[in-house]
């Protein structure tokens, strides 16, 4: 309800000086210019500005006011919020800066407390304001965008403002805009939750440097992307970028790879920069859903067609040859003896009618392509506008998604507004057009394959007492349903020999000691023990090197199967994360790892397995037997629930896991419990 | 000399109809409009056009004419060239299409022959013409670009035209433009050779789909990039793109990875699309050479700064923290208690003076950064133009490279022309600006490290007679100076046993047979033979499985070292290519291979070794001994010369090569001779 008052207030009070050049004055000017007339100026001298009457206290305003826009000095904001509470105003936009971002965390805590006490919801402080074009509401200093169906939520006010300026230039309209600044109250997550249900918003764009409540954020994104696309820029990918983020917002940025995992799992589309965000919003706003990956390219010059086809392959679109059916249709009006490829180059002979008929033949009917890119490499001697007409006619007749790349400059200047008016998005290069289509298909696919987020299992088990030695860890893991090989713990040489015989040669002997972290490196692991003599020697070798050992663990020597690792670690923002990859140097050297926020379901686990580059090795290269990938997927699912079943787990490493032609076995496991309760992440140190 | 006449003719004859709307008319109109006045119209009726007088024959023109621009029908072109020859005209631009690109190879051969006979050099046919702005020469139908220092050579006329239109809009000037169409005579290579020496050209941009003479091309690029940068788009990267290229130009495209190798080795900068080409040309035209990789970012909003820093890390620039020295300078005028990072966020408080002083402090002096990016996230309440002034002042005072990203739209509209006038290139996003800087540094580094291209060794040796069995191949390889382990060939069991003892256990036994290609898969390789009994069993096993074998090869079992592969294959465009990677599945699965056109020198070989992702494995991970990388580099150099020393080699595979802590040994080698002389690549089938 409070967000309703934020975006649909009956009246707006602007708190701050109305002297010319002051924030308060500028905000009133902008509100009035945007067409919102119920504006009231609040300042000690009760001075009005333009048509807005002035009052010295909020409670003096005779008309209903739902939103306070606060631009008065930082020291006054707490008092103003108190006043809002007394006057019954439940929503505020705090433009004023000088809070946690300037090291003044106490002042921010105070305004949070007051807002909580009075049930006030607010954006800011230190923000660039909000916009609701459909309510003619512009309490912001940024450019007023034209109305549209895209909403923009941004952690950086200035970047948001730049996007609005750009949008104005490019004709992209907005439904809502919210810059939440320090995010002391409302921030990315609640705004996304609101926008998911906002009937005026069809596409959401988000700029973040960090998130507050990781779990709620990813649930919000998951829900939102069931209904409408979310295009995200997450800054702070690099070391340098991260440093800047820290100093900018004073908040802690999670590992970038985990953010990637979150976006992938929850269905958001991550882009690298504002240009890509723009392109994608243009596509979503203008085009129908893209049913599949087969792309037709029609051009009047080979070069740009080839470049677009190159890009299509990278982004996962299929620039396949026309079917026999389509070729037959093309042959009715195109020269070329039926030898039509894709891209189709109509050459400089391409006319309005040529574009229209070619695109129709490519797109129409069941067997038609899923989408098309039409390129006009505008030259002074071609009538670009007539080609645009042909393209629009084809789009209208087929209802299929069609994008355009009209190059360049003056020669195509008249075509671009025509295309835009007729709902054909155009892009500066064919590569950018193709990138948009590829990402839109991926969104469509995730939407259609959407499943509920898997729920964490309830806490059910405790860990063995620390330090958790390998025998205890193996036993515990087996009890959780993860297969481990038979093993024996032996404290002396006699027991060890006995154990080796019971397990059956060949065996592996490993040191058991709470002091030894790197067993192999310290000579504590002996492989391929083949007989009693080997067992004697192995035991004595371990004892003499590592006299402090508690004993040895004996397991069968596993020689078949592929070695992989399944691990759990804890992300400060998003909690337990499950990782999968090939073991050993593979993962390290090639960084070839699938990462997901835990828990995952079977479908996600299968995608993790297919998602590593080394997947062909598991699937079986060169006629080798395939590994039991279904058992592997099940193990990943089980491991991903362990940190919830046993919340003491801080880290867990099954490495190696031997994936056999049938089933799997965990060769080694390490469990690190969280000794101390991790305190909640401080937002504003 | 002929190219001189092409680009600096005294007079130009346009051959073709001068009726309104015809090519001939349009060309004359364009030439005159561009300011070139010595234009003559040639057509059967001797009709002039505008101020150009008409003649029916070239030889009738009373004034000196050096260039014929041919736009008459394809069937007449041969006759026109004859006439040129008779009239002493040595340069031609053949706009007319309908030659090899339309399946008419014979007509193209004929005009090539006539041109050769008369010593005429021409561009085309099927091309968009040429431009020399400094000679006011515009025999083209494309947009007339403003004069400048960038030259554009393009295989696709229409794409070239689009670039010119775009350039006009963006204010990028051109020195020369050449669209060579089918490239029947002059094409990419000779045009690059010409431009290398052209004093009016400082930057060269090239669009190609294929090249003709690979060796000469890469030598031309190598020479050009010693003097000036070359920015290349090579289309046809993808399968789909390749198909389109084939049908577009009728010429054969080499493997894309080989093109990558060629550009890397010869110093060209490959970009993916026209936008990147543009950005880079803008950078090269405006900026001084960039001395190093340390980048300063100064912004008035955190977000865009972070995004630019993210991109900098990807492109290899170092957004390092300011040195103590710089911090001290900053502390003199900036608030923040000396805690300055990079990016430096001046916030909305950033002024002209703030930008100027901050940039000065970051850039000036020996210890200053190598380059800077200044970001203004233009908002309606900031005076963008004054920030631009501060930036220009800093650039002028330091002489250091400075780029700008002013976002966006109306709010910065007045700043962009100001920046441009003052030689500060600006880009739509900070990421694009940073990408340009990164690539410029790479160009600078290759220029400074430039070495002569290694020369191929003269033919000196012959291969053993075919089929080349492994013992012969090993012996031959050893004779070329590549270390191989001791080996014995044995025809019967007694010899085999003897051989095993001579080599010394453990050994490997391998089948020798011209019929068996995959020795391991067919059970023809037995590893780790430890004693006489093992040798007996191994011999019998091979004999019984593979009765047709000629015998067995016995080599020592090598258990240390890293396995790599060094291979030679033949590229249709560029000849022998040398490949290096880890052996086995590594290379296949991760496509982790270094590729270079052969031969390579030691420096290049070392770069090949460092260039694979798996390099850390060779360098020694986890405290392992390092491998002898210098011996490996020497072996790569030697192998890269083998196809020249022994030109019969079509393919050669040393796999595995065991790189030892000291030295290396080739474990297996396969040599495939070229049975038949490969016919020269047909250009126009």
Short mmCIF file of C-alpha atoms in Angstrom, two decimals, chain A residues 233-643:
data_model
loop_
_atom_site.label_atom_id
_atom_site.label_comp_id
_atom_site.label_asym_id
_atom_site.label_seq_id
_atom_site.Cartn_x
_atom_site.Cartn_y
_atom_site.Cartn_z
CA UNK A 233 23.72 -4.45 -15.13
CA UNK A 234 25.73 -5.61 -12.14
CA UNK A 235 28.81 -3.42 -11.85
CA UNK A 236 31.93 -4.34 -9.94
CA UNK A 237 33.04 -7.37 -11.94
CA UNK A 238 36.72 -6.57 -11.77
CA UNK A 239 39.07 -6.04 -8.89
CA UNK A 240 39.34 -2.37 -9.77
CA UNK A 241 35.60 -2.08 -10.23
CA UNK A 242 35.00 -3.74 -6.89
CA UNK A 243 37.22 -1.31 -5.12
CA UNK A 244 35.33 1.60 -6.61
CA UNK A 245 32.01 0.05 -5.65
CA UNK A 246 33.12 -0.30 -2.08
CA UNK A 247 34.08 3.30 -1.76
CA UNK A 248 30.99 4.40 -3.65
CA UNK A 249 28.21 2.81 -1.70
CA UNK A 250 29.91 1.54 1.41
CA UNK A 251 28.25 -1.82 0.87
CA UNK A 252 29.78 -5.20 0.39
CA UNK A 253 29.80 -6.71 -3.08
CA UNK A 254 29.50 -10.46 -3.41
CA UNK A 255 31.65 -12.51 -5.70
CA UNK A 256 30.82 -11.79 -9.29
CA UNK A 257 30.58 -15.45 -10.28
CA UNK A 258 27.88 -15.95 -7.66
CA UNK A 259 25.92 -13.04 -9.12
CA UNK A 260 26.20 -14.71 -12.50
CA UNK A 261 24.76 -17.86 -10.97
CA UNK A 262 21.93 -15.94 -9.31
CA UNK A 263 20.92 -14.23 -12.55
CA UNK A 264 21.06 -17.45 -14.49
CA UNK A 265 19.04 -19.39 -11.93
CA UNK A 266 16.43 -16.72 -11.43
CA UNK A 267 15.96 -15.87 -15.11
CA UNK A 268 17.42 -12.35 -15.31
CA UNK A 269 19.38 -11.27 -18.39
CA UNK A 270 22.75 -9.84 -17.43
CA UNK A 271 24.26 -7.29 -19.80
CA UNK A 272 27.65 -5.57 -19.62
CA UNK A 273 26.69 -1.95 -20.17
CA UNK A 274 24.05 0.67 -20.78
CA UNK A 275 24.19 0.27 -24.54
CA UNK A 276 23.32 -3.40 -24.31
CA UNK A 277 20.59 -2.64 -21.77
CA UNK A 278 19.09 -0.16 -24.14
CA UNK A 279 19.22 -2.43 -27.14
CA UNK A 280 17.51 -5.19 -25.22
CA UNK A 281 14.76 -2.95 -23.81
CA UNK A 282 14.07 -1.74 -27.35
CA UNK A 283 13.74 -5.34 -28.50
CA UNK A 284 11.44 -6.44 -25.69
CA UNK A 285 9.25 -3.37 -26.02
CA UNK A 286 8.74 -3.76 -29.76
CA UNK A 287 8.86 -7.44 -30.60
CA UNK A 288 6.57 -10.41 -30.01
CA UNK A 289 8.09 -13.38 -28.16
CA UNK A 290 10.63 -15.19 -30.33
CA UNK A 291 9.53 -18.79 -30.77
CA UNK A 292 12.90 -20.38 -31.62
CA UNK A 293 16.48 -19.98 -32.73
CA UNK A 294 16.28 -20.13 -36.53
CA UNK A 295 17.23 -16.72 -37.90
CA UNK A 296 16.81 -15.45 -41.47
CA UNK A 297 19.04 -12.61 -42.65
CA UNK A 298 18.06 -10.56 -45.69
CA UNK A 299 20.50 -7.94 -46.88
CA UNK A 300 21.46 -5.84 -49.87
CA UNK A 301 25.19 -6.26 -49.27
CA UNK A 302 27.10 -9.40 -48.46
CA UNK A 303 29.52 -7.93 -45.94
CA UNK A 304 27.13 -6.80 -43.20
CA UNK A 305 25.12 -10.01 -43.64
CA UNK A 306 28.23 -12.08 -43.02
CA UNK A 307 29.15 -10.07 -39.92
CA UNK A 308 25.66 -10.53 -38.51
CA UNK A 309 25.77 -14.27 -39.24
CA UNK A 310 29.14 -14.48 -37.46
CA UNK A 311 27.62 -12.89 -34.39
CA UNK A 312 24.50 -15.09 -34.58
CA UNK A 313 26.64 -18.19 -34.24
CA UNK A 314 28.32 -16.78 -31.12
CA UNK A 315 25.01 -15.89 -29.48
CA UNK A 316 23.50 -19.27 -30.30
CA UNK A 317 21.12 -18.47 -33.15
CA UNK A 318 20.93 -20.77 -36.15
CA UNK A 319 21.43 -19.11 -39.50
CA UNK A 320 20.42 -22.32 -41.28
CA UNK A 321 19.78 -22.68 -44.99
CA UNK A 322 16.23 -22.24 -46.19
CA UNK A 323 14.15 -25.42 -46.31
CA UNK A 324 13.16 -26.86 -49.70
CA UNK A 325 9.73 -25.36 -49.12
CA UNK A 326 11.09 -21.86 -48.58
CA UNK A 327 13.52 -22.20 -51.48
CA UNK A 328 10.64 -23.07 -53.76
CA UNK A 329 8.76 -19.94 -52.67
CA UNK A 330 11.87 -17.80 -53.22
CA UNK A 331 12.46 -19.27 -56.66
CA UNK A 332 9.09 -17.85 -57.79
CA UNK A 333 10.42 -14.31 -57.78
CA UNK A 334 14.17 -14.32 -57.10
CA UNK A 335 16.86 -15.02 -59.70
CA UNK A 336 19.59 -17.48 -58.73
CA UNK A 337 18.37 -20.86 -59.94
CA UNK A 338 17.08 -21.87 -56.52
CA UNK A 339 20.56 -21.75 -54.93
CA UNK A 340 19.44 -19.59 -52.02
CA UNK A 341 21.52 -19.45 -48.90
CA UNK A 342 21.14 -17.56 -45.68
CA UNK A 343 21.98 -14.65 -45.46
CA UNK A 344 20.13 -13.86 -48.67
CA UNK A 345 21.87 -11.04 -50.50
CA UNK A 346 19.37 -9.17 -52.67
CA UNK A 347 22.28 -6.92 -53.78
CA UNK A 348 21.72 -3.31 -54.76
CA UNK A 349 18.87 -4.61 -56.93
CA UNK A 350 16.84 -5.25 -53.74
CA UNK A 351 13.56 -3.32 -53.87
CA UNK A 352 10.64 -2.71 -51.53
CA UNK A 353 8.83 -5.58 -53.17
CA UNK A 354 11.94 -7.75 -53.10
CA UNK A 355 12.41 -7.27 -49.36
CA UNK A 356 8.72 -7.78 -48.66
CA UNK A 357 8.39 -11.00 -50.66
CA UNK A 358 11.71 -12.45 -49.50
CA UNK A 359 10.96 -11.80 -45.84
CA UNK A 360 7.43 -13.18 -46.29
CA UNK A 361 8.77 -16.36 -47.88
CA UNK A 362 11.32 -16.77 -45.07
CA UNK A 363 8.99 -16.06 -42.16
CA UNK A 364 5.48 -17.13 -43.00
CA UNK A 365 3.87 -20.41 -42.06
CA UNK A 366 4.81 -23.19 -39.70
CA UNK A 367 8.06 -24.01 -41.48
CA UNK A 368 9.17 -20.36 -41.57
CA UNK A 369 12.12 -18.95 -39.66
CA UNK A 370 11.56 -17.83 -36.06
CA UNK A 371 12.86 -14.32 -36.62
CA UNK A 372 14.51 -12.20 -39.28
CA UNK A 373 17.08 -9.46 -39.54
CA UNK A 374 16.72 -7.07 -42.48
CA UNK A 375 19.82 -5.10 -43.40
CA UNK A 376 19.96 -2.04 -45.60
CA UNK A 377 23.44 -0.81 -46.16
CA UNK A 378 22.14 2.61 -47.10
CA UNK A 379 23.96 4.22 -49.98
CA UNK A 380 23.07 7.50 -51.60
CA UNK A 381 21.67 5.81 -54.70
CA UNK A 382 19.25 3.45 -52.90
CA UNK A 383 15.80 4.45 -51.72
CA UNK A 384 16.15 3.37 -48.11
CA UNK A 385 12.64 4.41 -47.09
CA UNK A 386 11.00 2.15 -49.64
CA UNK A 387 13.00 -0.81 -48.33
CA UNK A 388 11.78 0.08 -44.84
CA UNK A 389 8.23 -0.04 -46.20
CA UNK A 390 8.80 -3.52 -47.58
CA UNK A 391 10.13 -4.68 -44.22
CA UNK A 392 7.23 -3.22 -42.27
CA UNK A 393 4.76 -4.87 -44.67
CA UNK A 394 6.40 -8.26 -44.11
CA UNK A 395 6.34 -7.83 -40.34
CA UNK A 396 2.70 -6.81 -40.40
CA UNK A 397 1.71 -9.73 -42.63
CA UNK A 398 3.52 -12.43 -40.65
CA UNK A 399 3.38 -11.12 -37.09
CA UNK A 400 6.86 -12.59 -36.69
CA UNK A 401 9.72 -10.77 -34.94
CA UNK A 402 11.69 -8.67 -37.38
CA UNK A 403 14.62 -6.39 -36.57
CA UNK A 404 16.46 -3.96 -38.80
CA UNK A 405 19.97 -2.69 -39.26
CA UNK A 406 19.94 0.32 -41.53
CA UNK A 407 23.42 1.72 -42.10
CA UNK A 408 24.30 4.58 -41.99
CA UNK A 409 24.12 8.30 -41.49
CA UNK A 410 22.19 10.67 -43.70
CA UNK A 411 21.29 8.11 -46.32
CA UNK A 412 18.96 6.19 -44.02
CA UNK A 413 17.92 9.10 -41.81
CA UNK A 414 14.32 9.09 -42.97
CA UNK A 415 13.91 5.32 -42.58
CA UNK A 416 14.71 5.11 -38.89
CA UNK A 417 11.72 7.06 -37.56
CA UNK A 418 9.49 5.18 -40.01
CA UNK A 419 10.71 1.82 -38.72
CA UNK A 420 10.33 2.95 -35.15
CA UNK A 421 6.77 4.17 -35.68
CA UNK A 422 5.90 0.80 -37.13
CA UNK A 423 7.37 -1.19 -34.28
CA UNK A 424 10.48 -2.48 -36.02
CA UNK A 425 13.47 -1.96 -33.69
CA UNK A 426 16.56 -0.87 -35.56
CA UNK A 427 20.17 -1.09 -34.41
CA UNK A 428 23.40 0.58 -35.40
CA UNK A 429 24.91 -2.74 -36.46
CA UNK A 430 23.49 -6.10 -37.46
CA UNK A 431 25.58 -7.67 -34.70
CA UNK A 432 23.76 -5.69 -32.05
CA UNK A 433 20.41 -6.60 -33.59
CA UNK A 434 21.32 -10.27 -33.57
CA UNK A 435 22.55 -10.10 -29.97
CA UNK A 436 19.16 -8.76 -28.91
CA UNK A 437 17.33 -11.58 -30.69
CA UNK A 438 19.59 -14.21 -29.14
CA UNK A 439 19.05 -12.91 -25.64
CA UNK A 440 15.32 -12.60 -26.16
CA UNK A 441 15.13 -16.25 -27.20
CA UNK A 442 17.05 -17.24 -24.08
CA UNK A 443 14.57 -15.30 -21.96
CA UNK A 444 11.68 -17.02 -23.71
CA UNK A 445 13.26 -20.43 -23.13
CA UNK A 446 13.84 -19.83 -19.44
CA UNK A 447 10.28 -18.54 -19.10
CA UNK A 448 8.84 -21.64 -20.70
CA UNK A 449 11.06 -23.93 -18.66
CA UNK A 450 10.38 -22.05 -15.41
CA UNK A 451 10.09 -24.23 -12.33
CA UNK A 452 9.52 -23.24 -8.71
CA UNK A 453 12.76 -22.43 -6.86
CA UNK A 454 13.73 -25.55 -4.95
CA UNK A 455 13.05 -25.15 -1.26
CA UNK A 456 15.84 -25.75 1.26
CA UNK A 457 15.40 -28.85 3.38
CA UNK A 458 14.65 -28.17 7.05
CA UNK A 459 17.51 -28.54 9.52
CA UNK A 460 17.61 -32.20 10.45
CA UNK A 461 21.07 -33.41 11.34
CA UNK A 462 24.12 -32.32 13.28
CA UNK A 463 27.74 -32.70 12.25
CA UNK A 464 30.14 -35.02 14.04
CA UNK A 465 32.12 -33.20 16.75
CA UNK A 466 35.07 -31.13 15.52
CA UNK A 467 37.70 -31.70 14.32
CA UNK A 468 35.89 -33.87 11.77
CA UNK A 469 38.35 -36.52 10.66
CA UNK A 470 38.00 -38.32 7.36
CA UNK A 471 36.46 -41.55 8.71
CA UNK A 472 33.78 -39.55 10.55
CA UNK A 473 33.19 -37.36 7.52
CA UNK A 474 32.84 -40.39 5.22
CA UNK A 475 30.44 -42.06 7.58
CA UNK A 476 28.39 -38.91 8.01
CA UNK A 477 28.25 -38.38 4.25
CA UNK A 478 27.10 -41.97 3.68
CA UNK A 479 24.35 -41.43 6.23
CA UNK A 480 23.13 -38.47 4.14
CA UNK A 481 22.71 -40.76 1.15
CA UNK A 482 25.92 -40.05 -0.75
CA UNK A 483 27.68 -43.28 -1.74
CA UNK A 484 31.14 -43.78 -0.28
CA UNK A 485 33.39 -46.80 -0.77
CA UNK A 486 33.90 -49.28 2.10
CA UNK A 487 36.61 -48.02 4.45
CA UNK A 488 38.40 -49.03 7.63
CA UNK A 489 40.16 -46.96 10.25
CA UNK A 490 43.25 -48.63 11.75
CA UNK A 491 45.28 -47.43 14.71
CA UNK A 492 48.18 -49.87 14.52
CA UNK A 493 49.99 -51.97 11.98
CA UNK A 494 48.12 -55.15 12.81
CA UNK A 495 44.75 -53.47 12.41
CA UNK A 496 45.95 -51.86 9.19
CA UNK A 497 46.98 -55.19 7.66
CA UNK A 498 43.69 -56.73 8.72
CA UNK A 499 41.80 -53.79 7.21
CA UNK A 500 43.64 -54.03 3.90
CA UNK A 501 42.70 -57.69 3.62
CA UNK A 502 39.07 -56.99 4.47
CA UNK A 503 38.80 -54.20 1.90
CA UNK A 504 40.67 -56.32 -0.67
CA UNK A 505 43.77 -55.31 -2.57
CA UNK A 506 44.59 -53.00 -4.30
CA UNK A 507 43.93 -50.39 -1.63
CA UNK A 508 44.81 -46.81 -0.74
CA UNK A 509 46.17 -45.90 2.71
CA UNK A 510 45.69 -42.35 4.00
CA UNK A 511 46.89 -40.67 7.14
CA UNK A 512 44.23 -39.63 9.67
CA UNK A 513 45.25 -36.60 11.69
CA UNK A 514 43.54 -33.35 12.65
CA UNK A 515 46.83 -31.52 12.16
CA UNK A 516 47.46 -32.47 8.55
CA UNK A 517 45.58 -30.45 5.96
CA UNK A 518 47.41 -31.47 2.81
CA UNK A 519 47.64 -35.25 3.07
CA UNK A 520 49.17 -35.95 -0.34
CA UNK A 521 51.80 -33.22 -0.19
CA UNK A 522 53.03 -34.43 3.20
CA UNK A 523 53.42 -38.03 2.07
CA UNK A 524 50.31 -39.17 3.91
CA UNK A 525 48.61 -40.90 0.97
CA UNK A 526 49.91 -44.12 -0.59
CA UNK A 527 48.13 -45.42 -3.68
CA UNK A 528 48.02 -48.84 -5.35
CA UNK A 529 48.98 -51.02 -2.42
CA UNK A 530 48.86 -54.52 -3.94
CA UNK A 531 49.71 -56.97 -1.18
CA UNK A 532 50.55 -57.47 2.50
CA UNK A 533 54.14 -56.41 1.98
CA UNK A 534 53.02 -53.19 0.33
CA UNK A 535 50.63 -52.61 3.21
CA UNK A 536 53.44 -53.08 5.78
CA UNK A 537 55.68 -50.67 3.96
CA UNK A 538 52.94 -48.12 3.47
CA UNK A 539 51.97 -48.16 7.14
CA UNK A 540 55.55 -47.77 8.30
CA UNK A 541 56.22 -44.99 5.80
CA UNK A 542 53.23 -42.98 7.00
CA UNK A 543 54.07 -43.58 10.67
CA UNK A 544 57.69 -42.55 10.27
CA UNK A 545 56.87 -39.40 8.29
CA UNK A 546 53.89 -38.41 10.40
CA UNK A 547 54.41 -39.74 13.92
CA UNK A 548 51.59 -37.59 15.32
CA UNK A 549 48.94 -39.37 13.19
CA UNK A 550 45.96 -40.95 14.97
CA UNK A 551 45.98 -43.80 12.51
CA UNK A 552 45.30 -44.60 8.87
CA UNK A 553 42.23 -44.90 6.67
CA UNK A 554 42.09 -47.76 4.18
CA UNK A 555 39.86 -47.59 1.12
CA UNK A 556 39.75 -49.58 -2.11
CA UNK A 557 41.91 -48.25 -4.96
CA UNK A 558 39.35 -47.01 -7.51
CA UNK A 559 40.75 -47.13 -11.00
CA UNK A 560 37.72 -46.62 -13.16
CA UNK A 561 35.41 -43.68 -13.57
CA UNK A 562 35.99 -39.97 -13.99
CA UNK A 563 37.11 -37.77 -11.15
CA UNK A 564 34.94 -34.76 -10.41
CA UNK A 565 34.42 -32.47 -7.46
CA UNK A 566 31.24 -31.32 -5.76
CA UNK A 567 31.64 -28.58 -3.20
CA UNK A 568 29.74 -26.20 -0.96
CA UNK A 569 30.87 -22.78 0.11
CA UNK A 570 29.14 -19.83 1.71
CA UNK A 571 28.57 -16.53 -0.06
CA UNK A 572 28.08 -13.54 2.25
CA UNK A 573 25.13 -12.28 0.18
CA UNK A 574 23.48 -15.43 -1.11
CA UNK A 575 24.37 -18.11 1.43
CA UNK A 576 25.34 -21.66 0.46
CA UNK A 577 26.63 -22.11 -3.07
CA UNK A 578 27.18 -25.47 -4.76
CA UNK A 579 30.05 -25.96 -7.22
CA UNK A 580 30.71 -28.74 -9.70
CA UNK A 581 33.68 -29.39 -11.96
CA UNK A 582 36.30 -31.89 -13.00
CA UNK A 583 38.74 -32.42 -10.20
CA UNK A 584 42.35 -31.38 -9.88
CA UNK A 585 44.13 -29.00 -12.17
CA UNK A 586 41.31 -28.95 -14.71
CA UNK A 587 39.13 -26.72 -12.62
CA UNK A 588 42.01 -24.57 -11.47
CA UNK A 589 43.66 -24.00 -14.80
CA UNK A 590 40.63 -23.64 -17.01
CA UNK A 591 38.32 -22.21 -14.35
CA UNK A 592 35.86 -24.71 -15.63
CA UNK A 593 33.28 -24.79 -12.87
CA UNK A 594 29.49 -24.70 -12.63
CA UNK A 595 28.27 -22.60 -9.74
CA UNK A 596 24.74 -22.28 -8.37
CA UNK A 597 23.10 -20.90 -5.29
CA UNK A 598 21.96 -23.90 -3.24
CA UNK A 599 19.74 -25.84 -3.20
CA UNK A 600 19.31 -27.00 -6.80
CA UNK A 601 16.82 -29.41 -8.33
CA UNK A 602 17.61 -32.26 -10.72
CA UNK A 603 17.09 -30.17 -13.87
CA UNK A 604 19.47 -27.52 -12.60
CA UNK A 605 22.00 -30.18 -11.57
CA UNK A 606 21.88 -31.65 -15.06
CA UNK A 607 22.49 -28.18 -16.49
CA UNK A 608 25.47 -27.78 -14.16
CA UNK A 609 26.94 -31.01 -15.52
CA UNK A 610 26.39 -30.03 -19.17
CA UNK A 611 27.58 -26.52 -18.41
CA UNK A 612 31.28 -27.23 -17.92
CA UNK A 613 33.50 -27.17 -20.99
CA UNK A 614 34.84 -30.57 -20.05
CA UNK A 615 31.37 -32.09 -20.37
CA UNK A 616 32.40 -34.19 -23.41
CA UNK A 617 34.92 -35.97 -21.17
CA UNK A 618 32.10 -37.05 -18.88
CA UNK A 619 29.78 -37.88 -21.73
CA UNK A 620 32.53 -40.15 -23.09
CA UNK A 621 34.98 -39.12 -25.78
CA UNK A 622 36.72 -41.43 -28.22
CA UNK A 623 34.44 -44.38 -27.65
CA UNK A 624 35.01 -44.51 -23.89
CA UNK A 625 32.18 -45.64 -21.69
CA UNK A 626 29.91 -42.81 -20.57
CA UNK A 627 29.73 -41.97 -16.89
CA UNK A 628 26.54 -42.28 -14.85
CA UNK A 629 25.49 -38.66 -15.14
CA UNK A 630 22.09 -39.22 -13.60
CA UNK A 631 23.69 -40.53 -10.41
CA UNK A 632 25.98 -37.52 -10.52
CA UNK A 633 23.06 -35.12 -10.87
CA UNK A 634 21.33 -36.76 -7.92
CA UNK A 635 24.47 -36.44 -5.82
CA UNK A 636 24.73 -32.73 -6.69
CA UNK A 637 21.12 -32.23 -5.59
CA UNK A 638 21.76 -34.07 -2.32
CA UNK A 639 24.97 -32.19 -1.59
CA UNK A 640 23.25 -28.88 -2.38
CA UNK A 641 20.75 -29.59 0.43
CA UNK A 642 23.40 -30.55 3.01
CA UNK A 643 24.11 -27.01 4.26
#
